[in-house]
Each structure stands twice: as structure tokens, then as C-alpha cells.
Tab-separated table of C-alpha atoms in Angstrom:
chain	number	residue	atom	x	y	z
F	1	MET	CA	12.605	10.459	3.386
F	2	ASN	CA	13.115	6.913	2.171
F	3	ASN	CA	11.974	3.789	4.033
F	4	SER	CA	15.356	3.212	5.702
F	5	GLN	CA	15.403	6.768	7.052
F	6	ILE	CA	11.829	6.468	8.334
F	7	LEU	CA	12.661	3.181	10.059
F	8	GLU	CA	15.810	4.661	11.603
F	9	ASN	CA	13.872	7.680	12.841
F	10	ALA	CA	11.178	5.419	14.347
F	11	LEU	CA	13.874	3.334	16.071
F	12	ASN	CA	15.603	6.399	17.529
F	13	THR	CA	12.450	8.200	18.669
F	14	GLY	CA	10.255	5.244	19.637
F	15	LYS	CA	7.542	6.529	17.303
F	16	LEU	CA	5.058	3.874	16.168
F	17	ILE	CA	4.673	3.430	12.422
F	18	SER	CA	2.298	1.626	10.050
F	19	PHE	CA	3.139	-0.038	6.751
F	20	LEU	CA	2.047	-2.629	4.197
F	21	ARG	CA	4.139	-5.787	4.031
F	22	GLY	CA	3.279	-8.522	1.555
F	23	GLY	CA	-0.306	-7.308	1.246
F	24	GLN	CA	-0.768	-7.270	5.021
F	25	LYS	CA	-1.180	-4.034	6.964
F	26	GLU	CA	0.941	-3.656	10.082
F	27	SER	CA	-0.466	-0.848	12.243
F	28	ASN	CA	1.263	1.082	15.000
F	29	VAL	CA	4.280	-1.173	15.342
F	30	LYS	CA	7.466	-0.417	17.242
F	31	ILE	CA	10.808	-0.804	15.482
F	32	ILE	CA	13.071	-2.890	17.735
F	33	SER	CA	16.238	-3.074	15.634
F	34	LEU	CA	17.560	-2.027	12.254
F	35	ASN	CA	20.519	-3.672	10.529
F	36	SER	CA	22.723	-0.882	9.235
F	37	ASP	CA	25.201	-3.191	7.446
F	38	ASP	CA	23.269	-3.457	4.172
F	39	MET	CA	22.998	-0.105	2.423
F	40	CYS	CA	20.549	-1.317	-0.262
F	41	ASN	CA	17.886	-3.250	1.645
F	42	LYS	CA	18.099	-2.986	5.422
F	43	ASP	CA	16.404	-5.653	7.482
F	44	PHE	CA	14.572	-4.736	10.662
F	45	ILE	CA	12.644	-6.269	13.536
F	46	PHE	CA	9.322	-4.824	14.631
F	47	GLU	CA	6.968	-5.540	17.507
F	48	THR	CA	3.166	-5.532	17.318
F	49	LYS	CA	0.793	-4.291	20.030
F	50	SER	CA	0.398	-7.896	21.242
F	51	GLY	CA	4.165	-8.225	21.741
F	52	GLN	CA	4.831	-10.461	18.743
F	53	ARG	CA	8.061	-9.773	16.875
F	54	PHE	CA	8.601	-10.140	13.145
F	55	ASN	CA	11.283	-9.169	10.664
F	56	GLY	CA	11.043	-7.329	7.380
F	57	PHE	CA	13.110	-5.541	4.757
F	58	ALA	CA	13.013	-1.808	4.141
F	59	ASN	CA	12.586	-2.210	0.365
F	60	ASN	CA	9.670	-4.628	0.795
F	61	ILE	CA	7.316	-2.334	2.686
F	62	ILE	CA	5.130	0.639	1.876
F	63	ILE	CA	5.026	3.188	4.683
F	64	LEU	CA	1.520	4.473	5.392
């Protein structure tokens, strides 16, 4: 599975995922939304355990 597929699966199932983003580890985050318009580098919004929301791009993360 590629990153976009993993993110889509996490969004659909509510499964928490962990990844590296810009040298920072994001652990057990919930995927809130996934932009399906861009086929090459989908952007997404994730929520941390503390409720903070951030955005990222599928091609700029390493799934752990």
C-alpha cells in the first residue's frame, strides 16, 4: 500500500496511525480529512491526542 491508500484506510476505519513528518514523529494520530482531488500528492488533516489539528501531504511523510 502507498501512503495515500494507508491514509484513506485510516480515514475510513478510524484507525490511528503514526508517521514521520519533517523529522518530527507523529504518534497515534487520527486522520480527519483527505483531499482526493490531487492524484499525485494528497493533502490531509490529522488530529493529535491533545485535539490539535495539523495538515500534511501524503508524499511528505514516512508511515511507521
